[in-house]
mmCIF file of C-alpha atoms in Angstrom:
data_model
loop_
_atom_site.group_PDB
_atom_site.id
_atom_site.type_symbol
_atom_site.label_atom_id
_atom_site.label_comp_id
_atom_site.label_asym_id
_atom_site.label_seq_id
_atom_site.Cartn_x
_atom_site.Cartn_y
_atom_site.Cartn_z
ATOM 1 C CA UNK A 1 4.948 15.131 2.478
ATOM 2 C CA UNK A 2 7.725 12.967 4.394
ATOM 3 C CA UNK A 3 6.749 11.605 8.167
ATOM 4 C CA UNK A 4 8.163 13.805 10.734
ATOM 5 C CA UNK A 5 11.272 11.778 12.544
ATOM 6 C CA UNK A 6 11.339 12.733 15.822
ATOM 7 C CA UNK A 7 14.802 14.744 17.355
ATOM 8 C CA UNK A 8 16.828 12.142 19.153
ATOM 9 C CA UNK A 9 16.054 14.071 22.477
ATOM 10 C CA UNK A 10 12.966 12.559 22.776
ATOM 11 C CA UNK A 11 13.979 9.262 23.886
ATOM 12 C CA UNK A 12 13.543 10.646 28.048
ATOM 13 C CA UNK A 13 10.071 10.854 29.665
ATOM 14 C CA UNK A 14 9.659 14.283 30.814
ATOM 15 C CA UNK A 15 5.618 14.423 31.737
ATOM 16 C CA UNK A 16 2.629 13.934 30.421
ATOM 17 C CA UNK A 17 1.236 14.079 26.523
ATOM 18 C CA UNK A 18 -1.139 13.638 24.628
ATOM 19 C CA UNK A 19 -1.753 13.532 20.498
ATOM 20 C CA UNK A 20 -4.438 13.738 18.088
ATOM 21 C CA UNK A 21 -5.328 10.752 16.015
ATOM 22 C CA UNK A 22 -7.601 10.279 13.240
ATOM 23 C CA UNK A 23 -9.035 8.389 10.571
ATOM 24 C CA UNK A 24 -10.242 7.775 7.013
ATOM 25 C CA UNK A 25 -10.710 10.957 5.627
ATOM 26 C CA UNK A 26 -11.483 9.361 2.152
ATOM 27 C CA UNK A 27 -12.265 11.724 -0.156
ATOM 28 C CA UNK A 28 -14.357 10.611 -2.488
ATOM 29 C CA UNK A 29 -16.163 7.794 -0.283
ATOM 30 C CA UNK A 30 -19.295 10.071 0.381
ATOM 31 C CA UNK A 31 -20.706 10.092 -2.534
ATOM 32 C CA UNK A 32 -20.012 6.834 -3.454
ATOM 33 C CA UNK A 33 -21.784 5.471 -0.613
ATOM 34 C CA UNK A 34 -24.587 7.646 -1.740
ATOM 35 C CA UNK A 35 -24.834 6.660 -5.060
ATOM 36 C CA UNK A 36 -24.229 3.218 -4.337
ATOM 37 C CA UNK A 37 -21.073 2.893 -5.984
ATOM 38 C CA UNK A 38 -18.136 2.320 -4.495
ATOM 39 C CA UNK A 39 -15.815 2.039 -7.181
ATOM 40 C CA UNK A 40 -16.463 4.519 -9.835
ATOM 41 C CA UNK A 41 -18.858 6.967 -7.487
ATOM 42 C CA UNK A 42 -16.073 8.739 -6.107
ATOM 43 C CA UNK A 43 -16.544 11.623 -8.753
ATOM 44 C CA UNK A 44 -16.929 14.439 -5.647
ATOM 45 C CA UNK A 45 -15.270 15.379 -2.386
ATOM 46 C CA UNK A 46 -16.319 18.489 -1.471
ATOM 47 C CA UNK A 47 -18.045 17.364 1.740
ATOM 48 C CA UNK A 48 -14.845 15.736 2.460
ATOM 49 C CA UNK A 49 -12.786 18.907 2.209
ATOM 50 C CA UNK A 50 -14.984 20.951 4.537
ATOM 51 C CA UNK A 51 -14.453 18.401 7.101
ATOM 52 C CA UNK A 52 -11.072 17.481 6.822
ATOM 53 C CA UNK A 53 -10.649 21.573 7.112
ATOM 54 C CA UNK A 54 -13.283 21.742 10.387
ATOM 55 C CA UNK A 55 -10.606 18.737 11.737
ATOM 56 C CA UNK A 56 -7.369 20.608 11.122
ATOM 57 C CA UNK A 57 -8.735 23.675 12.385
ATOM 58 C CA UNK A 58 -9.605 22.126 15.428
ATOM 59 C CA UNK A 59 -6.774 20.872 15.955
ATOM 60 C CA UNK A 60 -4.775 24.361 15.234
ATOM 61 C CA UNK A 61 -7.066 26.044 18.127
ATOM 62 C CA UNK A 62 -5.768 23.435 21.025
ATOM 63 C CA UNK A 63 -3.950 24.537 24.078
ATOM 64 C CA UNK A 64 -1.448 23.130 24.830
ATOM 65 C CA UNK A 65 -0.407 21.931 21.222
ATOM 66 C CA UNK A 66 -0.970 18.016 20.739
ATOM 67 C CA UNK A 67 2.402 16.060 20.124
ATOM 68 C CA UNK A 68 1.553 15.152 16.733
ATOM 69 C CA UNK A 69 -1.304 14.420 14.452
ATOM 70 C CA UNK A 70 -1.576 10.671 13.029
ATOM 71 C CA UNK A 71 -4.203 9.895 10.185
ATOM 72 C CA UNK A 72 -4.913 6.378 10.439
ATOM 73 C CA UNK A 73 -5.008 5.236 6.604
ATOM 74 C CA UNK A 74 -7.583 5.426 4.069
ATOM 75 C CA UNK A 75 -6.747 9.291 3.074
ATOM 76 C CA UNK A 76 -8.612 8.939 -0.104
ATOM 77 C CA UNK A 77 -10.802 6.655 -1.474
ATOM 78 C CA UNK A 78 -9.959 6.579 -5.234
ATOM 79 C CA UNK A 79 -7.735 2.843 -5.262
ATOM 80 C CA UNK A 80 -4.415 3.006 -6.770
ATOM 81 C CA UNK A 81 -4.779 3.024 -11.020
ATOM 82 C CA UNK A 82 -8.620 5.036 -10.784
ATOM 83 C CA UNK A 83 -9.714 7.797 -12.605
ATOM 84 C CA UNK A 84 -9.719 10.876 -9.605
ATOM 85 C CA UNK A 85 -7.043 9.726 -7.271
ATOM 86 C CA UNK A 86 -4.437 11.994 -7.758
ATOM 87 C CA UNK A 87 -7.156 14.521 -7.296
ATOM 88 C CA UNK A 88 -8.232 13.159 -4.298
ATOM 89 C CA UNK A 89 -4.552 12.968 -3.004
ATOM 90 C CA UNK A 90 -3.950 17.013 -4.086
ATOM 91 C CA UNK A 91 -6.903 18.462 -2.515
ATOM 92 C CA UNK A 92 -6.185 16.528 1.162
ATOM 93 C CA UNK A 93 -2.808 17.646 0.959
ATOM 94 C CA UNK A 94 -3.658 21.151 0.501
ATOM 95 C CA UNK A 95 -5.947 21.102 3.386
ATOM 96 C CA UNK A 96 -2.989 19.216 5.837
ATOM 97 C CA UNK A 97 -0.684 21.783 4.704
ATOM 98 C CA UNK A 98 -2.578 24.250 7.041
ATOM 99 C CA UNK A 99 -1.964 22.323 10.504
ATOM 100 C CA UNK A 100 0.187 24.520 12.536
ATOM 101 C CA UNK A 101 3.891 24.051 11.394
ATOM 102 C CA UNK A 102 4.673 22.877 15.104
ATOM 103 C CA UNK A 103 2.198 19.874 14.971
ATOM 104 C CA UNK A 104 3.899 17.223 13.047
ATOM 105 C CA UNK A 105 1.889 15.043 10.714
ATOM 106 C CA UNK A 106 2.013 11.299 11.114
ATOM 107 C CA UNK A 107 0.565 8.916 7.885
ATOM 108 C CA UNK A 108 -0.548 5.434 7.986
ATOM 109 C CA UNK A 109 -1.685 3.359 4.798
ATOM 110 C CA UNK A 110 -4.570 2.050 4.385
ATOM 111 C CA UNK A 111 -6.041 -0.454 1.994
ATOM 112 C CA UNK A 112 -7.700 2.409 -0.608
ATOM 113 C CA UNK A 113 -4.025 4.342 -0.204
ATOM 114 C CA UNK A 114 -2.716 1.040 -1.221
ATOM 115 C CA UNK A 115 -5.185 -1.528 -2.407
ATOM 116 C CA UNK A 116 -6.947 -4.254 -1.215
ATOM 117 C CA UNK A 117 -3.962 -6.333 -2.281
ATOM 118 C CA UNK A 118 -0.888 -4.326 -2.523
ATOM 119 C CA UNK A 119 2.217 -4.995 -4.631
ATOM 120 C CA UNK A 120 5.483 -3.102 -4.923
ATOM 121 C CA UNK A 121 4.242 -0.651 -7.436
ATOM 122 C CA UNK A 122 1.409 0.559 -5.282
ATOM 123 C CA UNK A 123 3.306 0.847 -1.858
ATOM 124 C CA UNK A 124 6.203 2.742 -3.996
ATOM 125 C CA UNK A 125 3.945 5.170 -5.192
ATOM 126 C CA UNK A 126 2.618 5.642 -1.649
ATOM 127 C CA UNK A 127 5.897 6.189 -0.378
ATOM 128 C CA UNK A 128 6.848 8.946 -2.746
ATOM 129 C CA UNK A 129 3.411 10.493 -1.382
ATOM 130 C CA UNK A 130 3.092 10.318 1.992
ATOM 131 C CA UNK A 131 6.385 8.712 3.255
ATOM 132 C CA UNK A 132 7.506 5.319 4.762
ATOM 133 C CA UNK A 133 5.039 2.485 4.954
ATOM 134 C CA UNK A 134 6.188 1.194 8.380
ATOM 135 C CA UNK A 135 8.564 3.292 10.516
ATOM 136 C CA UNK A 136 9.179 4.377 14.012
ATOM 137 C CA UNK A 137 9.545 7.284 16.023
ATOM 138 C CA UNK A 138 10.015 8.198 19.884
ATOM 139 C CA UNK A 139 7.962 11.491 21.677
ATOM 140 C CA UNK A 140 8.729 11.801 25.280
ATOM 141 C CA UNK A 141 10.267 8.532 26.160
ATOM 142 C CA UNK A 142 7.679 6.181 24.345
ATOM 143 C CA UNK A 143 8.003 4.426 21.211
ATOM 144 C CA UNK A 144 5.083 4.566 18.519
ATOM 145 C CA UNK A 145 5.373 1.792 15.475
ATOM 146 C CA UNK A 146 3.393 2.551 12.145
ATOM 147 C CA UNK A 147 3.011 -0.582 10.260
ATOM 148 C CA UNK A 148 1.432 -1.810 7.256
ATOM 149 C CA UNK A 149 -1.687 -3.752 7.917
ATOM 150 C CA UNK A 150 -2.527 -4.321 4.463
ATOM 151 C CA UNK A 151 0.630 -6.875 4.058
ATOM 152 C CA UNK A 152 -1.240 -8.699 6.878
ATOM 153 C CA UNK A 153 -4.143 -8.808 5.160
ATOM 154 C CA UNK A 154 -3.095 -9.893 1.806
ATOM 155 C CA UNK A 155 0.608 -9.867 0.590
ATOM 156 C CA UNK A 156 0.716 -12.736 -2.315
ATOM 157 C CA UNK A 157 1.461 -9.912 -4.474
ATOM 158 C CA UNK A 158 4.361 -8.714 -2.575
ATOM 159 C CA UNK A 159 5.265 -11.520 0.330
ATOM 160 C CA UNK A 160 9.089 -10.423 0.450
ATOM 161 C CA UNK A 161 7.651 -6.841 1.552
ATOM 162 C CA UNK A 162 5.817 -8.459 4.163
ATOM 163 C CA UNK A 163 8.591 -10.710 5.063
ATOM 164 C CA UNK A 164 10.606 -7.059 5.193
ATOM 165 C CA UNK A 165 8.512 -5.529 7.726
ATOM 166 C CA UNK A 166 8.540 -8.569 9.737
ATOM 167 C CA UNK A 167 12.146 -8.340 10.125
ATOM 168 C CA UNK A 168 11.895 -5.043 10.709
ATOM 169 C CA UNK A 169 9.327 -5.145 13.767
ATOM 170 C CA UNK A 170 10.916 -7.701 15.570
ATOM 171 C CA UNK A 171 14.077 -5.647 15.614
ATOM 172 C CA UNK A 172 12.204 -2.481 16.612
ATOM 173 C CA UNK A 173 10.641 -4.514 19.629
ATOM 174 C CA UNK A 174 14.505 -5.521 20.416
ATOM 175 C CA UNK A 175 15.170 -1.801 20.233
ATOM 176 C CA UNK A 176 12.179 -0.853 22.600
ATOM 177 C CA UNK A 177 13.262 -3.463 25.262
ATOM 178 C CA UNK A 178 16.828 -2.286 25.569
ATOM 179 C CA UNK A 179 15.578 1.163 25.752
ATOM 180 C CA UNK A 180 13.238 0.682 28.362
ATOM 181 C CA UNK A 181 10.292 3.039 27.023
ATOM 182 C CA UNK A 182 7.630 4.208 29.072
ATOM 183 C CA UNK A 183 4.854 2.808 26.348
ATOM 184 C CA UNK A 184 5.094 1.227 23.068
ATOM 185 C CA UNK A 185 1.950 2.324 20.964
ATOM 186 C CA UNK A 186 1.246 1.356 17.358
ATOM 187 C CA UNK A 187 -0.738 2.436 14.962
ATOM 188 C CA UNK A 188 -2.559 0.669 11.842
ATOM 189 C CA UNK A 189 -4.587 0.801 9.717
ATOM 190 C CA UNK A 190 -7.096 -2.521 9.878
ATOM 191 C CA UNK A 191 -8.025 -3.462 13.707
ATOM 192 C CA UNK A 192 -6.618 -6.569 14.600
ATOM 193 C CA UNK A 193 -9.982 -7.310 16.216
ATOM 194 C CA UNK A 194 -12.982 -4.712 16.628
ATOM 195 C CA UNK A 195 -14.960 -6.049 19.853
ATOM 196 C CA UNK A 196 -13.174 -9.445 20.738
ATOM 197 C CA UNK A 197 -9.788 -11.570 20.368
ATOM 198 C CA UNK A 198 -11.242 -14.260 19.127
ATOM 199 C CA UNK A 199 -14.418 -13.183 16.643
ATOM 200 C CA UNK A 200 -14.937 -14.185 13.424
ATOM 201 C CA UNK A 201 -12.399 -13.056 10.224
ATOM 202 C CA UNK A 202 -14.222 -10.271 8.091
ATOM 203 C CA UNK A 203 -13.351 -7.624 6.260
ATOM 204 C CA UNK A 204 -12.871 -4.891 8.475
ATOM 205 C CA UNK A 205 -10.314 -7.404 10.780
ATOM 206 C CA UNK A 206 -7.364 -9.174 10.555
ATOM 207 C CA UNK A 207 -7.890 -13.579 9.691
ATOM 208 C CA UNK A 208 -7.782 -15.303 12.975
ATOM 209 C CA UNK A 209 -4.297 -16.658 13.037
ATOM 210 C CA UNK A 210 -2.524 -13.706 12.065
ATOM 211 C CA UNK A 211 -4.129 -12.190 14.673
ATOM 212 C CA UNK A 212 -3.523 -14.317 16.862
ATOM 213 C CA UNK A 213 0.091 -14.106 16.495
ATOM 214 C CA UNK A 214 0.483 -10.236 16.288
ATOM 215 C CA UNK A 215 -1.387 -10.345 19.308
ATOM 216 C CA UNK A 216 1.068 -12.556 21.078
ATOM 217 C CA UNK A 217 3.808 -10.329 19.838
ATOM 218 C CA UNK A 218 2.421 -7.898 21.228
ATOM 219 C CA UNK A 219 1.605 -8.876 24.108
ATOM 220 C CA UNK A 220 5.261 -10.454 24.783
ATOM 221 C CA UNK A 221 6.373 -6.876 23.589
ATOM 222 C CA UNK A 222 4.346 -5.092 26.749
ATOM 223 C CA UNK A 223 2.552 -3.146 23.764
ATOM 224 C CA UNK A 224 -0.088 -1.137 25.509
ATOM 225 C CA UNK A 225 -2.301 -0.202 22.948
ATOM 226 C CA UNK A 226 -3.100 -0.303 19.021
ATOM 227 C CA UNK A 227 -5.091 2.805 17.270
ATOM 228 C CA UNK A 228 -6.789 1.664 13.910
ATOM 229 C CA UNK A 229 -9.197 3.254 11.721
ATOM 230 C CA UNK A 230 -10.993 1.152 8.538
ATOM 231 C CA UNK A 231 -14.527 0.523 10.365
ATOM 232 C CA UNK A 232 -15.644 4.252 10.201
ATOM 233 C CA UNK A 233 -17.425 3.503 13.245
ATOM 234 C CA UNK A 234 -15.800 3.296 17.317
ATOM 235 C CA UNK A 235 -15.004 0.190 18.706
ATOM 236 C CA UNK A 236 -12.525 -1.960 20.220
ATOM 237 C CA UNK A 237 -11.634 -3.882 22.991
ATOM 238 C CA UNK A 238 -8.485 -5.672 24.683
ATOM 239 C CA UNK A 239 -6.121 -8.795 24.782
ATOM 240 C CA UNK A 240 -4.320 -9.384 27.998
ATOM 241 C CA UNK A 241 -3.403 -6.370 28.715
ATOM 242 C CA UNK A 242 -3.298 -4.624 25.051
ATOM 243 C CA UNK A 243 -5.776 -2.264 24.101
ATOM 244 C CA UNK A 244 -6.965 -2.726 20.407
ATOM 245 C CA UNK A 245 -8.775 1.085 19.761
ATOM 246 C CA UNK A 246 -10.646 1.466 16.644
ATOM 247 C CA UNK A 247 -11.330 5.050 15.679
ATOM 248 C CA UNK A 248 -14.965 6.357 13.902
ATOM 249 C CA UNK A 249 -13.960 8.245 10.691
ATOM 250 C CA UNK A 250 -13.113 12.286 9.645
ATOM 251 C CA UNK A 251 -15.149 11.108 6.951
ATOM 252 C CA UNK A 252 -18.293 9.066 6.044
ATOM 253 C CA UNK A 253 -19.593 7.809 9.353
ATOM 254 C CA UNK A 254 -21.080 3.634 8.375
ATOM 255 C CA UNK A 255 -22.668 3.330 11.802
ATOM 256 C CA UNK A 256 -23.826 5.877 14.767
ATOM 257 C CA UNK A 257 -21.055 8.249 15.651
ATOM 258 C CA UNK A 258 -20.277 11.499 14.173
ATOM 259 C CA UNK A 259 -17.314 13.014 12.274
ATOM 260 C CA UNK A 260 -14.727 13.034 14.348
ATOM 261 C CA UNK A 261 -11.085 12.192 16.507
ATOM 262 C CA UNK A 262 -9.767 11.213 19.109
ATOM 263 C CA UNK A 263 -7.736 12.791 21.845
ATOM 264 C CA UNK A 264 -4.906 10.087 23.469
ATOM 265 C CA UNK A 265 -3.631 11.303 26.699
ATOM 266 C CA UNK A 266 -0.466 9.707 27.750
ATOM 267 C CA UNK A 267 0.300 9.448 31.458
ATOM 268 C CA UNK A 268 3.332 7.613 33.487
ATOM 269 C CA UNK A 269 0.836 4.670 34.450
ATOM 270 C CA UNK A 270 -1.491 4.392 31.706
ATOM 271 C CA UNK A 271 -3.078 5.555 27.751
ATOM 272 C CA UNK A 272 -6.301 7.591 28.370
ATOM 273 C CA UNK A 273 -8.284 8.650 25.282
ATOM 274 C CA UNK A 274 -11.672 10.009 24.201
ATOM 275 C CA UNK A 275 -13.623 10.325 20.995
ATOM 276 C CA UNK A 276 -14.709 13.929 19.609
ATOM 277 C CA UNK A 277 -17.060 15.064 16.890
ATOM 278 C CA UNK A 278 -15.529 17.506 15.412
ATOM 279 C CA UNK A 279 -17.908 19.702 16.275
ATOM 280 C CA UNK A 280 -17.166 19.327 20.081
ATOM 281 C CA UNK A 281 -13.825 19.478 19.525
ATOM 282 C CA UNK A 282 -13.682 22.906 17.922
ATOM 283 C CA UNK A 283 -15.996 24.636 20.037
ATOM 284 C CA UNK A 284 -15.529 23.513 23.510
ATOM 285 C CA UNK A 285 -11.798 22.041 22.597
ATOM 286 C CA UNK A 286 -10.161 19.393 25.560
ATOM 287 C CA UNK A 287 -12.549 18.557 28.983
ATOM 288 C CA UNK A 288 -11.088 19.777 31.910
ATOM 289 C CA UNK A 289 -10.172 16.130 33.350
ATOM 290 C CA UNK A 290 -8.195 15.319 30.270
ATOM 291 C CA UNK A 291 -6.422 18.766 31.008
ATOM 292 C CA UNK A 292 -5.853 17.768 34.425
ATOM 293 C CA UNK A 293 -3.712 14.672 33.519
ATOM 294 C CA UNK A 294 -1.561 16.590 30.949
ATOM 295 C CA UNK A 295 -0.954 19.047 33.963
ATOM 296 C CA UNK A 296 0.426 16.340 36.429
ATOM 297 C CA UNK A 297 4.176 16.391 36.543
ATOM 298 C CA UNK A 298 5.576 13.251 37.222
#
């Protein structure tokens, strides 16, 4: 499974869009939680399966068809070197092999895809997977950035790979400016913040000064919004002017919301989205004011 690059058409803004993003499917994570343990209780997934199937088919039934479909890291939950991984891995791709052929498939990595503290070994090994660690790509005259959160979280196993995508993001940013996109949106895996800027380091954000600075980048950049995943719970919040959106999971749910995704609606002006269980989304599929916006022909 390679990412989807985009046909070089799509650099013009022809109307509204919208695309389907989701989150830490992690198979395995269930019944680890369960058992109480987290790194060898990853032994079953078949509650994982159904719902990663109830998510794709949801998706399938949508009218019109969403842009794309971006998982947001943590596709498994088996870290790189355990026992039922590859497993894991098989039986997700199996179920994403059934999204409707015009729907592409975007991946992000998380930290399970690529542990806690990655080196070169475990990001090349996710690569031959699911495709590129950090790329971009351009729908309908606005750029999207995938990047890899985990070397901003810890990279002294591999600092030359973070040093890499560095590089690499500050010429993409060049890129966007000379190009004049409608939007630049990015997607990672950790949240660079889940309610506020400036709250205390933990483990489902980024440390304060790297942060900080991505932030600024960001900011500078005229980035309007960043989609994570990691907290299996919704949250988020903004930094002058950039909208930091943290998804609730396809998977095990740690707080109050239910299995689910979210539907990002992309106008001329601004990013409108909305969380659905997956539930809502299958039965009753888009609201009618989301529709609306996709309708409006700039």
């Amino acid at each position: 499974m390679t990412p989807v690059y985009f046909a070089d058409d799509e650099y013009q803004w022809r109307g509204p869009f919208y695309f389907i993003q989701g989150a830490d499917p992690q198979f395995g994570l269930m019944k680890a939680w369960a058992v109480g343990d987290t790194n060898n209780g990853d032994d079953e997934w078949g509650e994982e399966i159904k719902l990663a199937e109830q998510a794709v088919q949801a998706i399938n039934k949508l009218n019109p068809k969403p842009k794309f479909f971006v998982l947001c890291g943590d596709l498994i939950h088996g870290m790189p070197g355990t026992q039922w991984r590859k497993d894991q891995e098989q039986d997700l791709k199996n179920v994403l092999k059934n999204t409707d052929q015009d729907i592409p498939l975007v991946f992000v990595s998380g930290n399970h895809d690529i542990g806690n503290t990655p080196t070169r070994e475990t990001i090349d090994n996710y690569c031959k997977n699911w495709g590129d660690d950090y790329f971009s790509f351009w729908v309908g005259g606005v750029f999207f950035l995938v990047l890899n959160s985990q070397l901003y979280f810890d990279s002294s196993k591999c600092p030359e790979l973070k040093q890499a995508q560095d590089v690499w993001l500050n010429e993409q940013l060049a890129v966007a400016e000379k190009q004049k996109c409608k939007h630049i949106i990015v997607f990672q895996h950790i949240p660079l913040f889940l309610r506020k800027p400036d709250e205390d380091h933990d483990y489902f954000n980024l440390e304060k000064s790297v942060r900080q600075e991505i932030m600024e980048k960001f900011h500078k950049a005229g980035i309007k919004a960043v989609f994570s995943g990691h907290y299996h719970r919704n949250a988020g919040g903004s930094y002058r002017g950039l909208e930091v959106v943290v998804s609730s999971a396809i998977g095990c749910q740690l707080g109050e919301d239910t299995h689910g995704l979210r539907v990002v609606v992309v106008t001329d002006e601004k990013i409108v989205h909305r969380y659905y269980s997956l539930n809502e989304l299958s039965s009753q599929g888009i609201e009618k004011e989301l529709l609306d916006m996709l309708a409006k022909q700039n």
